[in-house]
Amino acid sequence: AHSIPQWHQGRFVYGHTSDPKILADDRDESFFIQKLDHFDRSVNGTFKQRYFVNATQWTESTESPVVFLCVGGEGPPMDRTVLTSSVHCNDMVELAPKHGAMMFALEHRYYGPSN
């Protein structure tokens, strides 16, 4: 499983791979281990949740950085285009350049490979 990308020396990197300098932007999809139940501590199950990152509009020099998150669900399974040309997350795709925002899209459980 991959970790959520971290900002390091002006680039996104993964910290828990065999090569820590693999850039998030070089992957079509990424996964992290998600808790199965956030409310019942006796449930220890997990699943791999898929997400996508688009940092092409990211403006790192702002004092108040903006991050947009699109949560999948009522729609077709996601792919990388969800953060560039999909109606699924279209509002944030249109607003990202105006705000210099980084965009994340999180796939809903049981859609695609998030299970």
CSV table of N, CA and C in Angstrom, one decimal:
chain,number,residue,atom,x,y,z
A,1,ALA,N,0.8,-1.2,0.0
A,1,ALA,CA,0.0,0.0,0.0
A,1,ALA,C,0.9,1.2,0.0
A,2,HIS,N,0.4,2.3,-0.6
A,2,HIS,CA,1.1,3.5,-0.7
A,2,HIS,C,0.6,4.5,0.4
A,3,SER,N,1.5,5.4,0.8
A,3,SER,CA,1.1,6.4,1.7
A,3,SER,C,0.5,7.6,0.9
A,4,ILE,N,-0.2,8.5,1.6
A,4,ILE,CA,-0.7,9.7,1.0
A,4,ILE,C,0.5,10.5,0.6
A,5,PRO,N,0.6,11.1,-0.5
A,5,PRO,CA,1.8,11.8,-0.9
A,5,PRO,C,2.1,13.0,0.0
A,6,GLN,N,3.4,13.2,0.2
A,6,GLN,CA,3.9,14.3,1.1
A,6,GLN,C,4.6,15.3,0.2
A,7,TRP,N,4.5,16.6,0.7
A,7,TRP,CA,5.2,17.7,0.0
A,7,TRP,C,6.6,17.7,0.5
A,8,HIS,N,7.6,17.5,-0.4
A,8,HIS,CA,9.0,17.5,0.0
A,8,HIS,C,9.8,18.2,-1.0
A,9,GLN,N,10.5,19.3,-0.6
A,9,GLN,CA,11.4,20.0,-1.5
A,9,GLN,C,10.7,20.4,-2.8
A,10,GLY,N,9.5,20.9,-2.7
A,10,GLY,CA,8.7,21.5,-3.8
A,10,GLY,C,8.1,20.4,-4.7
A,11,ARG,N,8.1,19.2,-4.3
A,11,ARG,CA,7.4,18.1,-5.1
A,11,ARG,C,6.7,17.2,-4.2
A,12,PHE,N,5.7,16.5,-4.8
A,12,PHE,CA,5.0,15.4,-4.1
A,12,PHE,C,5.8,14.1,-4.1
A,13,VAL,N,6.0,13.5,-3.0
A,13,VAL,CA,6.7,12.2,-3.0
A,13,VAL,C,5.9,11.2,-2.1
A,14,TYR,N,6.1,10.0,-2.3
A,14,TYR,CA,5.6,8.9,-1.4
A,14,TYR,C,6.7,8.5,-0.5
A,15,GLY,N,6.3,8.4,0.8
A,15,GLY,CA,7.3,8.0,1.8
A,15,GLY,C,7.5,6.6,2.1
A,16,HIS,N,6.5,5.7,1.6
A,16,HIS,CA,6.5,4.3,2.0
A,16,HIS,C,6.6,3.4,0.7
A,17,THR,N,7.5,3.8,-0.2
A,17,THR,CA,7.7,2.9,-1.4
A,17,THR,C,9.2,2.5,-1.4
A,18,SER,N,9.5,1.6,-2.2
A,18,SER,CA,10.9,1.2,-2.3
A,18,SER,C,11.8,2.4,-2.8
A,19,ASP,N,11.2,3.3,-3.6
A,19,ASP,CA,11.9,4.5,-4.1
A,19,ASP,C,11.1,5.7,-3.5
A,20,PRO,N,11.6,6.3,-2.5
A,20,PRO,CA,10.9,7.4,-1.9
A,20,PRO,C,10.7,8.7,-2.8
A,21,LYS,N,11.4,8.7,-3.9
A,21,LYS,CA,11.3,9.9,-4.8
A,21,LYS,C,10.3,9.7,-5.9
A,22,ILE,N,9.5,8.6,-5.9
A,22,ILE,CA,8.5,8.5,-6.9
A,22,ILE,C,7.4,9.6,-6.8
A,23,LEU,N,7.2,10.3,-7.8
A,23,LEU,CA,6.3,11.5,-7.8
A,23,LEU,C,4.9,11.0,-7.9
A,24,ALA,N,4.0,11.7,-7.1
A,24,ALA,CA,2.6,11.4,-7.2
A,24,ALA,C,2.0,11.6,-8.6
A,25,ASP,N,2.5,12.7,-9.2
A,25,ASP,CA,2.0,13.0,-10.6
A,25,ASP,C,2.4,12.0,-11.6
A,26,ASP,N,3.3,11.1,-11.3
A,26,ASP,CA,3.8,10.1,-12.3
A,26,ASP,C,2.9,8.8,-12.2
A,27,ARG,N,1.9,8.8,-11.3
A,27,ARG,CA,1.1,7.6,-11.2
A,27,ARG,C,-0.3,8.0,-11.7
A,28,ASP,N,-1.0,7.0,-12.3
A,28,ASP,CA,-2.4,7.2,-12.7
A,28,ASP,C,-3.3,7.2,-11.5
A,29,GLU,N,-3.0,6.3,-10.6
A,29,GLU,CA,-3.8,6.1,-9.4
A,29,GLU,C,-2.9,5.8,-8.2
A,30,SER,N,-3.5,6.1,-7.1
A,30,SER,CA,-2.8,5.8,-5.8
A,30,SER,C,-3.8,5.2,-4.8
A,31,PHE,N,-3.2,4.5,-3.9
A,31,PHE,CA,-4.1,3.9,-2.8
A,31,PHE,C,-3.6,4.2,-1.5
A,32,PHE,N,-4.4,4.2,-0.5
A,32,PHE,CA,-4.0,4.2,0.9
A,32,PHE,C,-4.9,3.3,1.7
A,33,ILE,N,-4.4,2.8,2.8
A,33,ILE,CA,-5.2,1.9,3.7
A,33,ILE,C,-6.2,2.7,4.5
A,34,GLN,N,-7.5,2.4,4.3
A,34,GLN,CA,-8.5,3.2,5.0
A,34,GLN,C,-9.2,2.3,6.0
A,35,LYS,N,-9.5,2.8,7.2
A,35,LYS,CA,-10.2,2.1,8.2
A,35,LYS,C,-11.6,1.7,7.7
A,36,LEU,N,-12.0,0.5,8.1
A,36,LEU,CA,-13.3,0.0,7.7
A,36,LEU,C,-14.4,0.7,8.4
A,37,ASP,N,-14.2,1.0,9.7
A,37,ASP,CA,-15.2,1.7,10.6
A,37,ASP,C,-14.5,2.7,11.4
A,38,HIS,N,-14.8,4.0,11.2
A,38,HIS,CA,-14.2,5.1,12.0
A,38,HIS,C,-14.9,5.3,13.4
A,39,PHE,N,-16.0,4.6,13.6
A,39,PHE,CA,-16.7,4.9,14.8
A,39,PHE,C,-16.7,3.8,15.9
A,40,ASP,N,-16.4,2.5,15.4
A,40,ASP,CA,-16.4,1.4,16.3
A,40,ASP,C,-14.9,0.9,16.4
A,41,ARG,N,-14.3,1.2,17.5
A,41,ARG,CA,-12.9,0.8,17.7
A,41,ARG,C,-12.6,-0.7,17.8
A,42,SER,N,-13.7,-1.5,18.0
A,42,SER,CA,-13.5,-2.9,18.0
A,42,SER,C,-13.4,-3.5,16.6
A,43,VAL,N,-13.7,-2.7,15.6
A,43,VAL,CA,-13.6,-3.2,14.2
A,43,VAL,C,-12.2,-2.8,13.7
A,44,ASN,N,-11.4,-3.7,13.4
A,44,ASN,CA,-10.0,-3.4,13.0
A,44,ASN,C,-9.8,-3.6,11.5
A,45,GLY,N,-10.8,-3.8,10.7
A,45,GLY,CA,-10.7,-4.1,9.3
A,45,GLY,C,-10.3,-2.8,8.5
A,46,THR,N,-9.7,-3.1,7.4
A,46,THR,CA,-9.3,-2.0,6.5
A,46,THR,C,-9.6,-2.4,5.0
A,47,PHE,N,-9.5,-1.4,4.2
A,47,PHE,CA,-9.6,-1.7,2.7
A,47,PHE,C,-8.7,-0.7,2.0
A,48,LYS,N,-8.3,-1.0,0.8
A,48,LYS,CA,-7.5,-0.1,-0.1
A,48,LYS,C,-8.4,0.9,-0.7
A,49,GLN,N,-8.2,2.2,-0.5
A,49,GLN,CA,-9.1,3.2,-1.1
A,49,GLN,C,-8.2,3.9,-2.1
A,50,ARG,N,-8.8,4.1,-3.3
A,50,ARG,CA,-8.1,4.7,-4.4
A,50,ARG,C,-8.3,6.2,-4.5
A,51,TYR,N,-7.3,6.9,-4.9
A,51,TYR,CA,-7.4,8.4,-5.0
A,51,TYR,C,-6.6,8.9,-6.1
A,52,PHE,N,-6.8,10.1,-6.6
A,52,PHE,CA,-6.1,10.7,-7.7
A,52,PHE,C,-5.7,12.1,-7.2
A,53,VAL,N,-4.6,12.6,-7.7
A,53,VAL,CA,-4.1,13.9,-7.3
A,53,VAL,C,-3.8,14.7,-8.6
A,54,ASN,N,-4.1,16.0,-8.6
A,54,ASN,CA,-3.8,16.9,-9.7
A,54,ASN,C,-3.2,18.1,-9.1
A,55,ALA,N,-1.9,18.4,-9.2
A,55,ALA,CA,-1.3,19.6,-8.6
A,55,ALA,C,-0.9,20.6,-9.7
A,56,THR,N,-1.4,20.4,-10.9
A,56,THR,CA,-1.0,21.3,-12.0
A,56,THR,C,-1.4,22.8,-11.7
A,57,GLN,N,-2.4,23.1,-10.9
A,57,GLN,CA,-2.8,24.4,-10.6
A,57,GLN,C,-2.3,24.9,-9.3
A,58,TRP,N,-1.6,24.1,-8.6
A,58,TRP,CA,-1.2,24.3,-7.2
A,58,TRP,C,-0.2,25.5,-7.1
A,59,THR,N,-0.6,26.5,-6.3
A,59,THR,CA,0.3,27.7,-6.1
A,59,THR,C,0.8,27.6,-4.7
A,60,GLU,N,2.0,27.1,-4.5
A,60,GLU,CA,2.6,26.8,-3.2
A,60,GLU,C,3.0,28.1,-2.5
A,61,SER,N,3.1,29.2,-3.1
A,61,SER,CA,3.5,30.4,-2.5
A,61,SER,C,2.4,31.2,-1.8
A,62,THR,N,1.2,30.8,-1.8
A,62,THR,CA,0.1,31.5,-1.2
A,62,THR,C,0.2,31.3,0.3
A,63,GLU,N,-0.3,32.3,1.1
A,63,GLU,CA,-0.3,32.2,2.5
A,63,GLU,C,-1.5,31.3,3.0
A,64,SER,N,-2.5,31.2,2.2
A,64,SER,CA,-3.6,30.3,2.5
A,64,SER,C,-3.9,29.4,1.4
A,65,PRO,N,-3.1,28.3,1.4
A,65,PRO,CA,-3.2,27.3,0.3
A,65,PRO,C,-4.6,26.7,0.2
A,66,VAL,N,-5.1,26.4,-1.0
A,66,VAL,CA,-6.4,25.8,-1.2
A,66,VAL,C,-6.3,24.4,-1.7
A,67,VAL,N,-7.0,23.5,-1.1
A,67,VAL,CA,-7.1,22.1,-1.5
A,67,VAL,C,-8.6,21.7,-1.7
A,68,PHE,N,-8.9,21.2,-2.9
A,68,PHE,CA,-10.2,20.7,-3.2
A,68,PHE,C,-10.2,19.2,-3.1
A,69,LEU,N,-11.3,18.7,-2.6
A,69,LEU,CA,-11.5,17.2,-2.5
A,69,LEU,C,-12.9,16.9,-3.2
A,70,CYS,N,-12.8,16.0,-4.1
A,70,CYS,CA,-14.0,15.5,-4.8
A,70,CYS,C,-14.2,14.0,-4.3
A,71,VAL,N,-15.4,13.8,-3.6
A,71,VAL,CA,-15.6,12.4,-3.1
A,71,VAL,C,-16.5,11.7,-4.1
A,72,GLY,N,-16.1,10.6,-4.6
A,72,GLY,CA,-16.9,9.8,-5.6
A,72,GLY,C,-18.1,9.2,-4.9
A,73,GLY,N,-18.9,8.7,-5.7
A,73,GLY,CA,-20.1,8.0,-5.2
A,73,GLY,C,-21.1,7.8,-6.3
A,74,GLU,N,-22.1,8.7,-6.4
A,74,GLU,CA,-23.2,8.6,-7.3
A,74,GLU,C,-22.8,8.9,-8.7
A,75,GLY,N,-22.1,8.0,-9.3
A,75,GLY,CA,-21.7,8.2,-10.7
A,75,GLY,C,-20.8,7.1,-11.2
A,76,PRO,N,-20.2,7.2,-12.4
A,76,PRO,CA,-19.4,6.2,-12.9
A,76,PRO,C,-18.1,6.0,-12.2
A,77,PRO,N,-17.5,4.9,-12.2
A,77,PRO,CA,-16.2,4.7,-11.6
A,77,PRO,C,-15.2,5.7,-12.1
A,78,MET,N,-14.3,6.1,-11.2
A,78,MET,CA,-13.3,7.2,-11.6
A,78,MET,C,-12.1,6.7,-12.3
A,79,ASP,N,-11.5,7.5,-13.1
A,79,ASP,CA,-10.2,7.3,-13.6
A,79,ASP,C,-9.4,8.6,-13.5
A,80,ARG,N,-8.2,8.7,-14.0
A,80,ARG,CA,-7.4,9.9,-13.9
A,80,ARG,C,-8.1,11.2,-14.5
A,81,THR,N,-8.9,11.0,-15.5
A,81,THR,CA,-9.6,12.1,-16.1
A,81,THR,C,-10.5,12.8,-15.2
A,82,VAL,N,-10.8,12.2,-14.1
A,82,VAL,CA,-11.8,12.9,-13.1
A,82,VAL,C,-11.2,14.2,-12.7
A,83,LEU,N,-9.9,14.4,-12.7
A,83,LEU,CA,-9.3,15.7,-12.3
A,83,LEU,C,-8.9,16.6,-13.5
A,84,THR,N,-9.4,16.3,-14.6
A,84,THR,CA,-9.1,17.2,-15.8
A,84,THR,C,-10.3,17.5,-16.7
A,85,SER,N,-11.1,16.5,-16.9
A,85,SER,CA,-12.2,16.7,-17.9
A,85,SER,C,-13.5,15.9,-17.6
A,86,SER,N,-13.7,15.6,-16.4
A,86,SER,CA,-14.9,14.8,-16.0
A,86,SER,C,-16.0,15.7,-15.4
A,87,VAL,N,-17.2,15.3,-15.7
A,87,VAL,CA,-18.3,16.1,-15.1
A,87,VAL,C,-18.4,15.7,-13.6
A,88,HIS,N,-17.8,14.6,-13.2
A,88,HIS,CA,-17.9,14.1,-11.9
A,88,HIS,C,-17.3,15.2,-10.9
A,89,CYS,N,-16.3,15.8,-11.2
A,89,CYS,CA,-15.6,16.8,-10.3
A,89,CYS,C,-15.5,18.1,-11.0
A,90,ASN,N,-16.3,18.4,-12.0
A,90,ASN,CA,-16.1,19.6,-12.9
A,90,ASN,C,-16.0,20.9,-12.1
A,91,ASP,N,-16.8,21.1,-11.1
A,91,ASP,CA,-16.8,22.4,-10.4
A,91,ASP,C,-15.4,22.7,-9.9
A,92,MET,N,-14.8,21.8,-9.2
A,92,MET,CA,-13.5,22.0,-8.7
A,92,MET,C,-12.4,22.2,-9.8
A,93,VAL,N,-12.6,21.4,-10.9
A,93,VAL,CA,-11.6,21.6,-12.0
A,93,VAL,C,-11.7,23.0,-12.6
A,94,GLU,N,-12.9,23.5,-12.6
A,94,GLU,CA,-13.1,24.9,-13.2
A,94,GLU,C,-12.5,26.0,-12.2
A,95,LEU,N,-12.7,25.7,-10.9
A,95,LEU,CA,-12.3,26.7,-9.8
A,95,LEU,C,-10.8,26.6,-9.5
A,96,ALA,N,-10.1,25.5,-9.7
A,96,ALA,CA,-8.8,25.3,-9.3
A,96,ALA,C,-7.8,26.4,-9.9
A,97,PRO,N,-7.9,26.7,-11.1
A,97,PRO,CA,-6.9,27.7,-11.6
A,97,PRO,C,-7.1,29.1,-10.9
A,98,LYS,N,-8.4,29.5,-10.7
A,98,LYS,CA,-8.7,30.7,-10.0
A,98,LYS,C,-8.1,30.8,-8.6
A,99,HIS,N,-8.0,29.7,-7.9
A,99,HIS,CA,-7.6,29.6,-6.5
A,99,HIS,C,-6.2,29.0,-6.3
A,100,GLY,N,-5.6,28.6,-7.4
A,100,GLY,CA,-4.3,27.9,-7.3
A,100,GLY,C,-4.4,26.7,-6.5
A,101,ALA,N,-5.4,25.9,-6.6
A,101,ALA,CA,-5.8,24.8,-5.7
A,101,ALA,C,-5.1,23.5,-6.2
A,102,MET,N,-4.9,22.7,-5.2
A,102,MET,CA,-4.5,21.3,-5.5
A,102,MET,C,-5.8,20.5,-5.4
A,103,MET,N,-5.9,19.5,-6.3
A,103,MET,CA,-7.2,18.7,-6.3
A,103,MET,C,-6.9,17.2,-6.0
A,104,PHE,N,-7.8,16.7,-5.2
A,104,PHE,CA,-7.8,15.3,-4.9
A,104,PHE,C,-9.2,14.7,-5.2
A,105,ALA,N,-9.2,13.5,-5.7
A,105,ALA,CA,-10.5,12.8,-6.0
A,105,ALA,C,-10.4,11.5,-5.2
A,106,LEU,N,-11.3,11.2,-4.4
A,106,LEU,CA,-11.4,10.0,-3.6
A,106,LEU,C,-12.5,9.1,-4.1
A,107,GLU,N,-12.1,7.9,-4.4
A,107,GLU,CA,-13.1,6.9,-4.9
A,107,GLU,C,-13.9,6.3,-3.8
A,108,HIS,N,-15.2,6.2,-4.0
A,108,HIS,CA,-16.1,5.6,-3.0
A,108,HIS,C,-15.8,4.1,-2.9
A,109,ARG,N,-16.0,3.6,-1.8
A,109,ARG,CA,-15.8,2.1,-1.6
A,109,ARG,C,-16.7,1.3,-2.4
A,110,TYR,N,-16.2,0.2,-2.9
A,110,TYR,CA,-16.9,-0.7,-3.8
A,110,TYR,C,-17.0,-0.2,-5.2
A,111,TYR,N,-16.5,1.0,-5.6
A,111,TYR,CA,-16.4,1.4,-7.0
A,111,TYR,C,-15.0,1.1,-7.4
A,112,GLY,N,-14.9,0.6,-8.7
A,112,GLY,CA,-13.6,0.3,-9.2
A,112,GLY,C,-12.8,-0.6,-8.2
A,113,PRO,N,-11.5,-0.4,-8.1
A,113,PRO,CA,-10.7,-1.2,-7.2
A,113,PRO,C,-10.7,-0.9,-5.7
A,114,SER,N,-11.5,0.1,-5.3
A,114,SER,CA,-11.6,0.5,-3.9
A,114,SER,C,-12.6,-0.5,-3.2
A,115,ASN,N,-12.0,-1.5,-2.6
A,115,ASN,CA,-12.8,-2.5,-1.9
A,115,ASN,C,-12.1,-3.2,-0.8
